[in-house]
XYZ file of C-alpha atoms in Angstrom:
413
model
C -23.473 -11.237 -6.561
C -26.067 -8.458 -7.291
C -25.471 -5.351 -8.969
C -25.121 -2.955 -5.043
C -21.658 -5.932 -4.588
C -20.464 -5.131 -8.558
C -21.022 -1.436 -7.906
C -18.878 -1.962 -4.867
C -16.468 -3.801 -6.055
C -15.818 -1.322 -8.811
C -15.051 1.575 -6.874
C -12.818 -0.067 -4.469
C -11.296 -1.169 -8.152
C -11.438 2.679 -8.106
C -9.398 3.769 -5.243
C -6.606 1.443 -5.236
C -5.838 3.008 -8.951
C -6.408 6.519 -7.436
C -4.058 5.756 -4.456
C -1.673 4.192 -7.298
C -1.218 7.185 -9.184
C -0.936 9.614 -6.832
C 1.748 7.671 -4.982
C 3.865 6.911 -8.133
C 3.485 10.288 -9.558
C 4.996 11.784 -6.089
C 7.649 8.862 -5.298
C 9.324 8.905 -8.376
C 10.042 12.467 -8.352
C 12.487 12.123 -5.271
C 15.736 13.471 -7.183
C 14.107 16.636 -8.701
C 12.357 17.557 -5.651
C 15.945 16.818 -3.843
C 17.420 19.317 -6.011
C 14.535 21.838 -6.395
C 14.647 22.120 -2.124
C 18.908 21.470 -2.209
C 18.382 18.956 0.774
C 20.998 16.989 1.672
C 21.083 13.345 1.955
C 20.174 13.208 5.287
C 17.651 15.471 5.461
C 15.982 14.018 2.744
C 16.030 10.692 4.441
C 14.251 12.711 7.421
C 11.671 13.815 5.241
C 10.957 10.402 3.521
C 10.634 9.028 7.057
C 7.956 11.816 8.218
C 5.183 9.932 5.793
C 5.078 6.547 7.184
C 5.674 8.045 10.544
C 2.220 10.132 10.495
C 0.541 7.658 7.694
C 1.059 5.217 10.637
C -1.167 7.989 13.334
C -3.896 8.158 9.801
C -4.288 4.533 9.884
C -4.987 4.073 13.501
C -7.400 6.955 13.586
C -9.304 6.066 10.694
C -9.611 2.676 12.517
C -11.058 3.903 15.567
C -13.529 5.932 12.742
C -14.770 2.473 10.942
C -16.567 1.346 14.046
C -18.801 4.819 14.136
C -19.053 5.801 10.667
C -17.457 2.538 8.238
C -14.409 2.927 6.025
C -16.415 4.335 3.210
C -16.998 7.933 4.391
C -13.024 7.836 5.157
C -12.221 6.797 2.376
C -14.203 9.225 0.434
C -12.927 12.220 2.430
C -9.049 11.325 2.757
C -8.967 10.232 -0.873
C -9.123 13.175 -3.017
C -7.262 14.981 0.395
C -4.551 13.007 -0.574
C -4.469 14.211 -4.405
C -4.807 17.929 -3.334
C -1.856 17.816 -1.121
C 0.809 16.212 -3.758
C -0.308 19.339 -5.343
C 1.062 21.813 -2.448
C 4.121 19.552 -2.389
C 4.658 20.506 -6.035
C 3.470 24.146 -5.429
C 6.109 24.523 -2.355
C 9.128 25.651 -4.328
C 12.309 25.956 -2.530
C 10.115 27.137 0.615
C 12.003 23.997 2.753
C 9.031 24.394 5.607
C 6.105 24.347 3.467
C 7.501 21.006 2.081
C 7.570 19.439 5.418
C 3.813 20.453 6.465
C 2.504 19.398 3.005
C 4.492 16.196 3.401
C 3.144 15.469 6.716
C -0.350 16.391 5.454
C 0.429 13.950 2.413
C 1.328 11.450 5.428
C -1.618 11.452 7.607
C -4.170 10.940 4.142
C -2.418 8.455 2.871
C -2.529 6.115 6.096
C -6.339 7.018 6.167
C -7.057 5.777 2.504
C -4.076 2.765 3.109
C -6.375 1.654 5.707
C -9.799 2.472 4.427
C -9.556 0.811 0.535
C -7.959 -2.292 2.032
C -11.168 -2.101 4.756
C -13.606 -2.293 1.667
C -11.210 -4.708 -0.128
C -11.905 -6.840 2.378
C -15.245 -6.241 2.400
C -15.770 -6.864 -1.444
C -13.911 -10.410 -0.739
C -15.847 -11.367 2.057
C -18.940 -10.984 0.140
C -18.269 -12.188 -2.746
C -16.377 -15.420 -0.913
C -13.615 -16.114 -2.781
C -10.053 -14.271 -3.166
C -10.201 -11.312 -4.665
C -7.533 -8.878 -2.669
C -4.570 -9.275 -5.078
C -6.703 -8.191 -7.923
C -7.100 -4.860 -6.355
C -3.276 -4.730 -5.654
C -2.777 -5.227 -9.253
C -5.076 -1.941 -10.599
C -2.732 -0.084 -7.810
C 0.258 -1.216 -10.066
C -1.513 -0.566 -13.286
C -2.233 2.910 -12.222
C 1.510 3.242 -10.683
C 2.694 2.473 -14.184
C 0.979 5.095 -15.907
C 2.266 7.372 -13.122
C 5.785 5.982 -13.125
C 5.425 6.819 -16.772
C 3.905 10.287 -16.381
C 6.923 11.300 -14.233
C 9.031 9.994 -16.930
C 7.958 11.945 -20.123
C 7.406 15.321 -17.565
C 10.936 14.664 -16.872
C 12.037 14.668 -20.656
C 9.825 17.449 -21.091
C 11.200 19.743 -18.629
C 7.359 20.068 -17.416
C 7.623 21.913 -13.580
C 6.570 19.584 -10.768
C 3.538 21.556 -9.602
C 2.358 21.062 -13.173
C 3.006 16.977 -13.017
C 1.523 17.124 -9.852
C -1.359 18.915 -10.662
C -2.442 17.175 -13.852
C -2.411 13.658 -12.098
C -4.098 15.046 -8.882
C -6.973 16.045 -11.057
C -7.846 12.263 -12.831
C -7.119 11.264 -9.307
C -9.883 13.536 -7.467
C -12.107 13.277 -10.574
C -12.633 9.592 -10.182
C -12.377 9.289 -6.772
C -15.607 11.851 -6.414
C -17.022 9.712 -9.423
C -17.792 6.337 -7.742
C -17.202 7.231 -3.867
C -20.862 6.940 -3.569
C -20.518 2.932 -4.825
C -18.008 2.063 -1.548
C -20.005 -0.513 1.155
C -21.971 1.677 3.472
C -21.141 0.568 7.812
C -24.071 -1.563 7.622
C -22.946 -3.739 4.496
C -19.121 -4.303 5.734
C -20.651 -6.176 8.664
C -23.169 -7.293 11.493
C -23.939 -3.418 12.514
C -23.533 -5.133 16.271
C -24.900 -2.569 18.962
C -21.497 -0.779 20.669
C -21.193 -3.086 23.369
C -21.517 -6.069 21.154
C -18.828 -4.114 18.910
C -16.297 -3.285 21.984
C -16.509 -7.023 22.949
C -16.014 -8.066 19.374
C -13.086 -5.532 18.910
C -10.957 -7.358 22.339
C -11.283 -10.822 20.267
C -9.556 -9.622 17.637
C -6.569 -11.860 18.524
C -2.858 -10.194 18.076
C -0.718 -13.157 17.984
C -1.742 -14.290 14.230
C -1.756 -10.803 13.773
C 1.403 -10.153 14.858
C 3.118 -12.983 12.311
C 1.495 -11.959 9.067
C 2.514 -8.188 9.843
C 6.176 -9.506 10.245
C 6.171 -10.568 6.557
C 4.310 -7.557 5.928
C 6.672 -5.475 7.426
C 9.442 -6.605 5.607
C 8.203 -6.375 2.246
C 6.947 -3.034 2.607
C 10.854 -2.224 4.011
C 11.795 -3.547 0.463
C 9.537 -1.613 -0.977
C 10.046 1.383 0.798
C 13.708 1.326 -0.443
C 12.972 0.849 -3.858
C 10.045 3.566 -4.022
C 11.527 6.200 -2.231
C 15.001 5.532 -3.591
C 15.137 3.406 -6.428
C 15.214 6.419 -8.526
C 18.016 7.835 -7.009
C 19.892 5.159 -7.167
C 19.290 4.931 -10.614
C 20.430 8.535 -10.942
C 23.376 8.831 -8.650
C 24.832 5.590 -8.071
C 24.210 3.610 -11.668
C 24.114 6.472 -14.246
C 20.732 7.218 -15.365
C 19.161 10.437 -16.867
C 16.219 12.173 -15.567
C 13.928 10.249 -17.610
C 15.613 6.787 -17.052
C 15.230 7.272 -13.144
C 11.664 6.636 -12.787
C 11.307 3.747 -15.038
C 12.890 1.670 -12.223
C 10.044 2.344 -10.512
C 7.814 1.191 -13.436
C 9.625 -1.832 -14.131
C 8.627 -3.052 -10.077
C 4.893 -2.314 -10.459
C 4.829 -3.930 -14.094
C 6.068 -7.266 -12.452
C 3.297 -6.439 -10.043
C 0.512 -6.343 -12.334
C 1.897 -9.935 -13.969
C 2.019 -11.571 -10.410
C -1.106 -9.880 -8.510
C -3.041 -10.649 -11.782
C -2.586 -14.505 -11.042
C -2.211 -14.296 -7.598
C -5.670 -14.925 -6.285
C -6.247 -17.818 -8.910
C -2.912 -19.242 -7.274
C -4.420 -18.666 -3.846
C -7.488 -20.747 -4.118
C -5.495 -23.386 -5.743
C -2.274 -24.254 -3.803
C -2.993 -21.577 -0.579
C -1.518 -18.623 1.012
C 1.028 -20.682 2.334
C 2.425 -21.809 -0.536
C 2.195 -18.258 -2.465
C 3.671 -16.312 -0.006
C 6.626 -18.721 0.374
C 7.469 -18.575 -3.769
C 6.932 -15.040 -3.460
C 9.465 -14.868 -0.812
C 12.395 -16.737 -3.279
C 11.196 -14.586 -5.917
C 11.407 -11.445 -4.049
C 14.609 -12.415 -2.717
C 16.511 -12.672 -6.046
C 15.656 -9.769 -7.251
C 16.944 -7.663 -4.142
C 19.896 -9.943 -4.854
C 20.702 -8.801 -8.402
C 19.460 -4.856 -7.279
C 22.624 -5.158 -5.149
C 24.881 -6.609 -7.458
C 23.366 -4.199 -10.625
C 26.117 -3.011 -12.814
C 24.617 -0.811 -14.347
C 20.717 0.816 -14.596
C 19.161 -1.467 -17.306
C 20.651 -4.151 -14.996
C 19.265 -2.798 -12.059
C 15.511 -1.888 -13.639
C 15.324 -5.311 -14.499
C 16.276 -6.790 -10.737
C 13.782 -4.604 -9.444
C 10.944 -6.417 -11.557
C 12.416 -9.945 -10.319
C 11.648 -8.227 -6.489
C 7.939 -7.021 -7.570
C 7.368 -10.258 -9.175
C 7.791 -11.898 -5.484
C 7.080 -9.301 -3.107
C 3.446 -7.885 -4.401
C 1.939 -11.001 -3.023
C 2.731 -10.138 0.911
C 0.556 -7.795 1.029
C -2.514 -8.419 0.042
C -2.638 -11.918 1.231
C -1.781 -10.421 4.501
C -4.826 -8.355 4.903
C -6.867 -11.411 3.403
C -5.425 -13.613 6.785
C -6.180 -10.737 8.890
C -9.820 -10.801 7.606
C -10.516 -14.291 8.977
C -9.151 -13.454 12.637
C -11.676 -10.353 12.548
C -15.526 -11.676 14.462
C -16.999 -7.878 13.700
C -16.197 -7.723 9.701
C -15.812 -3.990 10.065
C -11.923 -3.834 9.597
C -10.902 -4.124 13.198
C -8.049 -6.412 12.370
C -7.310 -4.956 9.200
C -6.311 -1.790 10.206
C -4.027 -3.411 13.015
C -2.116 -4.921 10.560
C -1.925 -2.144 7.845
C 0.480 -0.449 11.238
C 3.188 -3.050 10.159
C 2.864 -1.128 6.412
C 4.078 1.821 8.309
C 6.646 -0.268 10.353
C 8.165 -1.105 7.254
C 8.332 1.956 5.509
C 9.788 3.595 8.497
C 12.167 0.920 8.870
C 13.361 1.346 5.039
C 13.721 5.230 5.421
C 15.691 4.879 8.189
C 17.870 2.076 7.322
C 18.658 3.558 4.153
C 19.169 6.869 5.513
C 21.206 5.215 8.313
C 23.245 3.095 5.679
C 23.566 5.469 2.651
C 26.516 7.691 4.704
C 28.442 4.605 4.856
C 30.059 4.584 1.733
C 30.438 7.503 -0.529
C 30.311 5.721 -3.649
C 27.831 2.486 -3.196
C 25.715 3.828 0.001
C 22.395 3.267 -1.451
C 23.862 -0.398 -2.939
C 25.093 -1.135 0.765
C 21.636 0.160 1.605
C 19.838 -2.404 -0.183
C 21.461 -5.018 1.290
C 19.401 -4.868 4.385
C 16.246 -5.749 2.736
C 17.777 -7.995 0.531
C 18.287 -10.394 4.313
C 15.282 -9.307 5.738
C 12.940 -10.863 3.093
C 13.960 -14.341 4.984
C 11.635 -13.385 7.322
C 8.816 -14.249 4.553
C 9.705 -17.934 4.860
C 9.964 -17.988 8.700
C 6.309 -16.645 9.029
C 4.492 -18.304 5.931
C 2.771 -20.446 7.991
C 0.825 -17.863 9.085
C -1.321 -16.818 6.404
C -3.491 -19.758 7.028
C -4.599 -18.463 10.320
C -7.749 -20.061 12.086
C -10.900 -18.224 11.674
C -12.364 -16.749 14.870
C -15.970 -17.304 15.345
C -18.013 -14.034 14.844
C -19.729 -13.510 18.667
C -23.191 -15.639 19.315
C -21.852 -17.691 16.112
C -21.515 -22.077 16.331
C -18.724 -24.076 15.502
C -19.272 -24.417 12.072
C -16.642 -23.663 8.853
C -18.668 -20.036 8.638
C -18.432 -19.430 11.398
C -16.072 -16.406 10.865
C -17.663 -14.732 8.014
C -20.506 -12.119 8.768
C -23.770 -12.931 7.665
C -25.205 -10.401 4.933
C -27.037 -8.063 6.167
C -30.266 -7.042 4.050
C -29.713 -3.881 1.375
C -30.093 -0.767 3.197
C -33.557 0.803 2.424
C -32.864 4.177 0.175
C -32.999 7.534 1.437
């Protein structure tokens, strides 16, 4: 690979950590901004389901927007958008309406740089031929760690949430701004077909294989939905924890994720998708086992590693399959499955928020139970992530059929 594909590499490196931070720093502040707006349970669980709800319309939009103008320009726009608005959440005080428009704001960015980063993740794979998505999954975790963490010691500190916010929106937009200009231009994520060439391209995008790798997605992202947006409550309300213990659930799930994504594509090219989604699947499945049966919060910060350990492969490997049923290599079929991201965070908001009323003592536990079944799912569709390539248009039969041929470097302007 020459230095333009290293470049490129490193700021999609970039803005999975960016995304990363800003997510953890918001998600694991659930209780305090739950007490700062005195929302009940059920309106919180309202307002946890308004982001994947609208991140789901960001996606879709910003994949109509990669055939004109290429994930990159998205991705630098709605990146550093999303920083700025986990600042207004902080900055909304008890001002219950202002938190709903910055949420759905926060929303609607966030399923435009979902969709985007994973576009040039792709991208960065494809060219450099080998599996490489996982790895980018892992800085995601690294960087939710360190905001896992952040949350944590602002928490012992007593630091106000607009100033949390506000310190990790700034490292966020600050690097994001920094190597935006390294993401793969339209003409280097594909062909460049003419329009018609594109629209025809686009309808061969098949949906069935499509439709089986975003089942697994869906569920894992419903598992991870519950533990993001409510692991730290249950830490808090249900097993005991302080205000500084309640986020380190959080970081104990993306530390496992670092461990397994960092091995993950290594494990890929040697035993298959097939085979690593299916271990992930028993993996992820006993640790939503021992989150439901947790005593007590050490317990359950531990179970929710186990889950992270399995889960954190679904993803990734999932947009990996989609990128050999995609003949245009400009993110068609990535962004169709990045809606079943969406699917399952909605689905975990409103199963939890559906289940949680259920018992006064143990609703979140009960809550968790759902998930904990669902992840069968993984072993039902593992099959899947081996999907046959379709042929990019005017290409033979061959084994490359699929993969775009590299077009020359863009002359500079």
């Amino acid at each position: 690979m020459d230095a333009r594909d290293r470049r490129a590499r490193a700021s999609t490196y970039t803005a999975f950590a960016v995304q990363g931070l800003c997510f953890a720093s918001l998600v694991t502040q659930v209780p305090r901004l739950q007490d700062a707006h005195h929302l009940s349970d059920a309106t919180l669980s309202l307002v946890l389901l308004m982001v994947p709800l609208v991140a789901g319309v960001g996606s879709v939009a910003s994949g109509a927007l990669f055939r004109r103008i290429g994930s990159g320009p998205v991705l630098r726009v709605s990146q550093p958008a999303v920083a700025l608005t986990i600042v207004l959440i902080g900055l909304t005080g008890d001002n219950d309406p202002a938190l709903y428009g910055a949420v759905a704001l926060f929303g609607l960015f966030v399923g435009a740089v979902d969709a985007s980063m994973n576009a040039q993740a792709v991208a960065v794979e494809r060219r450099y031929g080998m599996s490489l998505i996982t790895g980018f999954y892992a800085v995601w975790s690294v960087a939710g760690i360190l905001g896992g963490l952040w949350a944590s010691l602002g928490n012992g500190l007593d630091l106000p949430l607009a100033a949390g916010f506000g310190i990790a929106a700034a490292i966020g937009i600050a690097a994001s701004l920094a190597t935006g200009h390294g993401l793969y231009r339209r003409a280097e994520e594909g062909d460049g077909p003419s329009a018609d060439e594109l629209k025809a391209a686009g309808r061969r995008v098949p949906w069935r294989p499509i439709l089986v790798v975003g089942a697994a997605m869906a569920v894992a992202y419903l598992a991870d939905s519950a533990i993001s947006s409510y692991g730290a409550k249950y830490l808090d309300d249900e097993l005991g924890g302080s205000d500084w213990v309640a986020p380190l659930g959080y970081v104990g799930y993306q530390v496992a994720m670092v461990v397994s994504r960092a091995v993950a594509d290594l494990a890929v090219r040697r035993s298959g998708a097939v085979r690593v989604v299916r271990l992930g699947g028993a993996v992820g499945l006993a640790g939503m086992i021992g989150v439901v049966a947790a005593p007590n919060a050490p317990a359950a910060i531990a179970a929710f590693a186990v889950a992270g350990l399995g889960l954190s492969v679904i993803a990734p490997v999932s947009f990996t399959a989609a990128g050999r049923v995609d003949p245009t290599g400009l993110g068609v079929a990535v962004a169709r499955v990045n809606i079943f991201n969406y699917v399952g965070f909605v689905l975990g908001a409103a199963v939890v928020g559906a289940v949680e009323p259920l018992s006064a003592d143990h609703g979140l536990r009960l809550a968790f139970t759902v998930p904990t079944v669902l992840v069968l799912v993984v072993f039902a569709t593992a099959k899947g992530f081996a999907p046959a390539p379709v042929p990019r248009p005017g290409a033979g039969a061959g084994p490359d059929a699929a993969v775009p041929r590299r077009p020359a470097e863009p002359t500079a302007t």
